[in-house]
């Protein structure tokens, strides 16, 4: 994977994903044992943010530090991008100073454009369309907790957003069973679903889209949710609060799932909206383990892309 980009799950092979998971496990073990491992000594990651972040920013910065490197936080508000410098020229400039770029932005096309013109690896840290680092971490976390992801009923409930899109694609790649339960009109992206279904045809994945929360939750091994109003959609918030109400992950819905069902959330959570306080604070909720695993999985990605 050296010198490649990570723009979406689609361009990763199953072997790439397995390599990321194996490396993440090794790096997590090393860190837990207090072993220092610094393959990125002297390397710098530019982190461009056009949207807010807690986990992505901190986990990438801490990850670079732990690997011996350095990370630069660059808000688009303070960059010349804001004053009209092109992504093309920004990519070329950063390539002269840094060893990698991580970018969080609105339009997915912006990350593609950055990758096209950068001479260094570009990592998608979330766009309106996808969140590949999150999806990799989510499946890594499921495997860690349940021993394997294959054969489990993984249910995503809520908005068919960037997180849902990337989960659908990784399910298609890895042959998983996934139910995406969203209100009508809020299904995952059509093109992404087409890709996910094509992948499923060869991997044996079962990807289902429904608007029935009760049927979706029945017998679930994993119940996953995300915010109802993603960054950039704030003007739709009031309308969404009404439309998404029946899709709340609450105890009543969770009771329909398997007894040992785990609750996942990419975070940030809006307690009382997509997930209740009760479910958020229940021992079944593993979202903070998920958040921690962002660090280990992204360290693996950084080592594989920027290493050597
Ligand atoms: N899950 C996630 O990407 O969190 P942040 O928005 O805090 O980075
Ligand atoms: N779907 C959410 C994910 C945040 C990590 C958003 O885009 O705001």
Short mmCIF file of C-alpha atoms and ligand atoms in Angstrom, two decimals:
data_model
loop_
_atom_site.label_atom_id
_atom_site.label_comp_id
_atom_site.label_asym_id
_atom_site.label_seq_id
_atom_site.Cartn_x
_atom_site.Cartn_y
_atom_site.Cartn_z
CA UNK A 1 0.00 0.00 0.00
CA UNK A 2 3.09 2.24 0.16
CA UNK A 3 2.54 5.67 -1.46
CA UNK A 4 -1.09 4.90 -2.27
CA UNK A 5 -4.05 7.05 -1.24
CA UNK A 6 -6.95 6.07 0.98
CA UNK A 7 -9.93 7.85 -0.56
CA UNK A 8 -12.59 5.17 -0.26
CA UNK A 9 -12.97 1.55 0.79
CA UNK A 10 -13.75 0.73 -2.82
CA UNK A 11 -10.14 0.94 -3.99
CA UNK A 12 -8.80 -1.28 -1.19
CA UNK A 13 -8.41 -4.97 -1.88
CA UNK A 14 -9.50 -7.54 0.69
CA UNK A 15 -5.77 -8.23 1.23
CA UNK A 16 -5.17 -4.50 1.91
CA UNK A 17 -7.96 -4.47 4.51
CA UNK A 18 -6.59 -7.62 6.14
CA UNK A 19 -3.11 -6.06 6.22
CA UNK A 20 -4.51 -2.93 7.88
CA UNK A 21 -6.29 -5.05 10.52
CA UNK A 22 -3.23 -7.23 11.23
CA UNK A 23 -0.98 -4.18 11.50
CA UNK A 24 -3.50 -2.35 13.71
CA UNK A 25 -3.62 -5.33 16.07
CA UNK A 26 0.18 -5.46 16.28
CA UNK A 27 0.43 -1.71 16.87
CA UNK A 28 -2.29 -1.83 19.52
CA UNK A 29 -0.46 -4.66 21.32
CA UNK A 30 2.82 -2.75 21.19
CA UNK A 31 1.20 0.37 22.59
CA UNK A 32 -0.54 -1.56 25.38
CA UNK A 33 2.82 -3.10 26.35
CA UNK A 34 4.41 0.35 26.36
CA UNK A 35 6.77 -0.60 23.52
CA UNK A 36 7.99 2.32 21.47
CA UNK A 37 7.72 1.90 17.68
CA UNK A 38 8.72 4.88 15.56
CA UNK A 39 8.82 3.98 11.84
CA UNK A 40 7.64 7.46 10.84
CA UNK A 41 10.48 9.38 12.50
CA UNK A 42 10.99 12.68 10.70
CA UNK A 43 7.74 12.38 8.72
CA UNK A 44 4.99 15.00 8.72
CA UNK A 45 1.27 14.60 8.08
CA UNK A 46 -0.69 17.69 6.99
CA UNK A 47 -4.23 17.50 8.38
CA UNK A 48 -6.67 19.75 6.52
CA UNK A 49 -10.03 20.37 8.18
CA UNK A 50 -12.97 22.18 6.59
CA UNK A 51 -15.33 20.65 9.20
CA UNK A 52 -15.22 20.14 12.97
CA UNK A 53 -13.58 17.09 14.52
CA UNK A 54 -12.59 15.63 17.86
CA UNK A 55 -11.70 11.99 17.20
CA UNK A 56 -10.21 12.27 13.72
CA UNK A 57 -8.03 15.22 14.62
CA UNK A 58 -6.79 13.84 17.94
CA UNK A 59 -6.32 10.24 16.81
CA UNK A 60 -4.34 11.20 13.70
CA UNK A 61 -2.19 13.70 15.62
CA UNK A 62 -1.51 11.35 18.54
CA UNK A 63 -0.97 8.49 16.08
CA UNK A 64 1.71 10.40 14.17
CA UNK A 65 3.39 11.37 17.44
CA UNK A 66 3.41 7.76 18.69
CA UNK A 67 4.93 6.61 15.36
CA UNK A 68 7.76 9.13 15.73
CA UNK A 69 6.38 11.66 13.28
CA UNK A 70 4.59 14.96 13.45
CA UNK A 71 1.15 16.25 12.43
CA UNK A 72 0.12 19.74 11.37
CA UNK A 73 -3.43 20.91 12.01
CA UNK A 74 -4.56 23.12 9.12
CA UNK A 75 -8.01 24.67 9.27
CA UNK A 76 -9.26 25.71 5.84
CA UNK A 77 -10.43 28.90 7.57
CA UNK A 78 -6.79 29.89 7.99
CA UNK A 79 -5.38 28.53 4.74
CA UNK A 80 -5.04 30.36 1.45
CA UNK A 81 -7.66 27.90 0.17
CA UNK A 82 -10.18 30.21 1.81
CA UNK A 83 -8.87 33.12 -0.26
CA UNK A 84 -9.05 31.34 -3.56
CA UNK A 85 -5.86 29.28 -3.83
CA UNK A 86 -6.75 26.13 -5.73
CA UNK A 87 -6.72 22.60 -4.31
CA UNK A 88 -4.37 21.77 -7.18
CA UNK A 89 -1.74 24.31 -6.04
CA UNK A 90 -2.26 23.48 -2.37
CA UNK A 91 -1.59 19.80 -3.15
CA UNK A 92 1.61 20.64 -4.99
CA UNK A 93 2.82 22.96 -2.25
CA UNK A 94 2.12 20.57 0.63
CA UNK A 95 3.87 17.80 -1.31
CA UNK A 96 7.10 19.84 -1.05
CA UNK A 97 6.99 19.92 2.78
CA UNK A 98 5.03 16.94 4.02
CA UNK A 99 4.89 13.15 3.64
CA UNK A 100 1.13 12.72 3.67
CA UNK A 101 -2.14 14.65 3.68
CA UNK A 102 -5.28 13.82 5.63
CA UNK A 103 -8.28 15.85 4.56
CA UNK A 104 -11.79 16.34 5.99
CA UNK A 105 -14.09 18.32 3.77
CA UNK A 106 -17.55 18.66 2.24
CA UNK A 107 -17.37 17.68 -1.42
CA UNK A 108 -15.84 14.28 -2.09
CA UNK A 109 -14.48 15.71 -5.35
CA UNK A 110 -12.14 17.95 -3.33
CA UNK A 111 -10.35 14.96 -1.82
CA UNK A 112 -10.11 13.32 -5.25
CA UNK A 113 -8.64 16.53 -6.65
CA UNK A 114 -6.15 16.75 -3.79
CA UNK A 115 -5.07 13.15 -4.43
CA UNK A 116 -4.78 13.75 -8.16
CA UNK A 117 -2.31 16.59 -7.74
CA UNK A 118 -0.43 15.57 -4.58
CA UNK A 119 2.83 13.67 -4.92
CA UNK A 120 2.26 12.18 -1.44
CA UNK A 121 -0.46 9.86 -0.08
CA UNK A 122 -3.85 11.45 0.62
CA UNK A 123 -6.19 10.04 3.27
CA UNK A 124 -9.91 10.83 3.35
CA UNK A 125 -10.78 11.96 6.89
CA UNK A 126 -14.51 12.25 5.99
CA UNK A 127 -16.40 13.82 3.13
CA UNK A 128 -20.15 14.23 2.57
CA UNK A 129 -19.97 10.91 0.73
CA UNK A 130 -17.77 8.66 2.83
CA UNK A 131 -15.75 8.00 5.98
CA UNK A 132 -13.41 5.10 5.17
CA UNK A 133 -11.20 5.35 8.29
CA UNK A 134 -14.35 5.00 10.36
CA UNK A 135 -15.63 1.94 8.48
CA UNK A 136 -12.25 0.19 8.73
CA UNK A 137 -12.20 0.87 12.47
CA UNK A 138 -15.77 -0.33 12.89
CA UNK A 139 -15.16 -3.72 11.32
CA UNK A 140 -11.82 -4.05 13.16
CA UNK A 141 -13.73 -3.37 16.42
CA UNK A 142 -16.45 -5.92 15.61
CA UNK A 143 -13.81 -8.58 14.89
CA UNK A 144 -12.00 -7.69 18.13
CA UNK A 145 -15.19 -8.01 20.18
CA UNK A 146 -16.94 -10.90 18.45
CA UNK A 147 -14.02 -12.88 16.99
CA UNK A 148 -15.30 -12.32 13.46
CA UNK A 149 -17.63 -10.06 11.50
CA UNK A 150 -18.80 -12.63 8.94
CA UNK A 151 -22.14 -14.24 9.69
CA UNK A 152 -23.22 -11.54 12.14
CA UNK A 153 -26.35 -9.48 11.59
CA UNK A 154 -24.97 -5.94 11.53
CA UNK A 155 -27.71 -3.33 11.57
CA UNK A 156 -27.19 0.34 10.82
CA UNK A 157 -30.16 2.50 11.76
CA UNK A 158 -30.69 6.18 11.03
CA UNK A 159 -29.46 8.41 8.24
CA UNK A 160 -28.02 6.89 5.06
CA UNK A 161 -25.04 9.22 5.40
CA UNK A 162 -21.27 9.10 4.80
CA UNK A 163 -20.79 6.56 7.62
CA UNK A 164 -23.57 4.32 6.28
CA UNK A 165 -22.13 4.53 2.75
CA UNK A 166 -18.68 3.36 3.84
CA UNK A 167 -20.15 0.58 5.98
CA UNK A 168 -22.16 -0.68 2.99
CA UNK A 169 -19.04 -0.81 0.82
CA UNK A 170 -16.88 -2.56 3.40
CA UNK A 171 -19.70 -5.07 3.99
CA UNK A 172 -19.77 -5.72 0.25
CA UNK A 173 -15.99 -6.16 0.12
CA UNK A 174 -15.74 -8.49 3.08
CA UNK A 175 -18.89 -10.56 2.50
CA UNK A 176 -20.78 -9.35 5.57
CA UNK A 177 -24.48 -9.34 6.42
CA UNK A 178 -25.68 -5.76 6.80
CA UNK A 179 -29.11 -4.21 7.16
CA UNK A 180 -29.35 -0.47 6.52
CA UNK A 181 -32.53 0.87 8.07
CA UNK A 182 -33.38 4.44 7.11
CA UNK A 183 -36.49 6.53 6.52
CA UNK A 184 -37.60 6.63 2.87
CA UNK A 185 -35.71 9.28 1.00
CA UNK A 186 -32.72 9.02 3.36
CA UNK A 187 -31.25 5.78 2.02
CA UNK A 188 -27.49 5.50 1.39
CA UNK A 189 -26.13 7.04 -1.82
CA UNK A 190 -27.43 5.26 -4.97
CA UNK A 191 -24.06 4.98 -6.70
CA UNK A 192 -22.40 3.70 -3.54
CA UNK A 193 -25.15 1.11 -3.09
CA UNK A 194 -24.70 -0.03 -6.67
CA UNK A 195 -20.99 -0.58 -5.97
CA UNK A 196 -21.76 -2.33 -2.68
CA UNK A 197 -24.26 -4.66 -4.37
CA UNK A 198 -21.83 -5.48 -7.16
CA UNK A 199 -19.19 -6.34 -4.57
CA UNK A 200 -21.73 -8.41 -2.67
CA UNK A 201 -22.48 -10.48 -5.76
CA UNK A 202 -18.93 -11.83 -5.70
CA UNK A 203 -18.17 -11.76 -1.96
CA UNK A 204 -21.42 -13.36 -0.79
CA UNK A 205 -22.37 -10.31 1.29
CA UNK A 206 -26.04 -9.75 2.09
CA UNK A 207 -26.87 -6.05 2.05
CA UNK A 208 -30.46 -5.10 2.67
CA UNK A 209 -32.10 -1.67 2.82
CA UNK A 210 -35.34 -1.26 4.78
CA UNK A 211 -37.45 1.40 6.47
CA UNK A 212 -38.74 -0.98 9.16
CA UNK A 213 -36.78 -0.58 12.44
CA UNK A 214 -38.54 -3.49 14.16
CA UNK A 215 -37.71 -6.01 11.45
CA UNK A 216 -34.16 -4.64 11.20
CA UNK A 217 -33.46 -4.94 14.93
CA UNK A 218 -34.84 -8.49 15.25
CA UNK A 219 -31.97 -10.83 16.10
CA UNK A 220 -29.27 -8.22 15.50
CA UNK A 221 -25.70 -8.87 16.70
CA UNK A 222 -24.70 -5.24 16.22
CA UNK A 223 -26.89 -2.13 16.30
CA UNK A 224 -25.07 0.89 14.87
CA UNK A 225 -26.27 4.46 14.62
CA UNK A 226 -25.00 7.94 13.72
CA UNK A 227 -26.29 11.50 14.05
CA UNK A 228 -29.46 12.44 12.19
CA UNK A 229 -28.02 15.75 11.04
CA UNK A 230 -24.55 15.45 9.59
CA UNK A 231 -22.18 18.37 9.29
CA UNK A 232 -23.30 20.60 6.45
CA UNK A 233 -27.01 19.65 6.79
CA UNK A 234 -27.77 21.89 9.78
CA UNK A 235 -30.54 23.75 7.96
CA UNK A 236 -32.51 20.45 7.73
CA UNK A 237 -32.23 19.74 11.47
CA UNK A 238 -35.82 20.47 12.55
CA UNK A 239 -37.33 18.46 9.73
CA UNK A 240 -34.95 15.58 10.34
CA UNK A 241 -35.77 15.46 14.07
CA UNK A 242 -39.36 14.64 13.14
CA UNK A 243 -38.67 12.23 10.28
CA UNK A 244 -36.03 10.22 12.14
CA UNK A 245 -37.85 9.88 15.48
CA UNK A 246 -39.09 6.28 14.80
CA UNK A 247 -35.48 5.32 14.00
CA UNK A 248 -34.10 6.15 17.44
CA UNK A 249 -31.84 3.52 18.99
CA UNK A 250 -33.57 3.09 22.34
CA UNK A 251 -33.95 0.25 24.85
CA UNK A 252 -37.24 -0.90 23.35
CA UNK A 253 -35.61 -1.41 19.97
CA UNK A 254 -32.49 -2.93 21.48
CA UNK A 255 -34.66 -5.48 23.31
CA UNK A 256 -35.58 -6.98 19.93
CA UNK A 257 -31.92 -7.68 19.15
CA UNK A 258 -29.88 -10.61 20.48
CA UNK A 259 -29.14 -10.53 24.22
CA UNK A 260 -25.43 -10.01 23.54
CA UNK A 261 -26.01 -7.39 20.85
CA UNK A 262 -23.38 -4.64 20.88
CA UNK A 263 -24.20 -0.99 20.29
CA UNK A 264 -21.97 1.09 18.05
CA UNK A 265 -21.82 4.77 17.19
CA UNK A 266 -19.08 6.59 15.29
CA UNK A 267 -19.58 9.56 17.65
CA UNK A 268 -20.24 12.40 18.30
CA UNK A 269 -23.61 11.24 19.71
CA UNK A 270 -26.61 13.43 20.24
CA UNK A 271 -28.06 11.88 23.37
CA UNK A 272 -31.85 11.91 23.26
CA UNK A 273 -31.92 12.09 19.46
CA UNK A 274 -30.53 9.11 17.51
CA UNK A 275 -29.61 7.27 20.73
CA UNK A 276 -31.06 7.48 24.24
CA UNK A 277 -29.03 8.21 27.38
CA UNK A 278 -29.93 4.72 28.60
CA UNK A 279 -28.48 2.94 25.56
CA UNK A 280 -25.49 5.28 25.38
CA UNK A 281 -24.61 4.47 29.01
CA UNK A 282 -25.41 0.75 28.82
CA UNK A 283 -22.60 -1.84 29.04
CA UNK A 284 -23.60 -2.98 25.53
CA UNK A 285 -22.31 0.30 24.09
CA UNK A 286 -18.79 -0.11 22.70
CA UNK A 287 -18.54 3.28 20.98
CA UNK A 288 -15.65 4.47 23.13
CA UNK A 289 -13.68 1.32 22.26
CA UNK A 290 -14.50 2.15 18.67
CA UNK A 291 -13.20 5.68 19.21
CA UNK A 292 -9.98 4.30 20.69
CA UNK A 293 -9.54 1.94 17.76
CA UNK A 294 -9.51 4.90 15.37
CA UNK A 295 -6.03 5.51 16.78
CA UNK A 296 -4.75 1.97 16.22
CA UNK A 297 -6.31 1.48 12.78
CA UNK A 298 -5.14 4.86 11.49
CA UNK A 299 -1.64 4.21 12.85
CA UNK A 300 -1.71 1.07 10.72
CA UNK A 301 -2.88 3.07 7.68
CA UNK A 302 -0.17 5.70 8.27
CA UNK A 303 2.55 3.06 8.69
CA UNK A 304 1.49 1.28 5.49
CA UNK A 305 1.06 4.41 3.34
CA UNK A 306 3.85 6.64 4.66
CA UNK A 307 6.33 4.03 5.91
CA UNK A 308 9.76 3.10 4.45
N1 LIG B 1 -16.18 9.75 14.29
C1 LIG B 1 -15.51 10.87 13.93
O1 LIG B 1 -14.98 11.01 12.84
O2 LIG B 1 -15.43 11.81 14.94
P1 LIG B 1 -14.94 13.31 14.78
O3 LIG B 1 -15.96 14.04 13.94
O4 LIG B 1 -14.88 13.82 16.19
O5 LIG B 1 -13.60 13.33 14.12
N1 LIG B 2 -22.29 11.62 9.66
C1 LIG B 2 -21.54 12.45 10.58
C2 LIG B 2 -20.29 11.75 11.00
C3 LIG B 2 -19.43 12.50 11.97
C4 LIG B 2 -18.20 11.75 12.33
C5 LIG B 2 -21.23 13.78 9.91
O1 LIG B 2 -20.86 13.79 8.74
O2 LIG B 2 -21.38 14.81 10.57
#
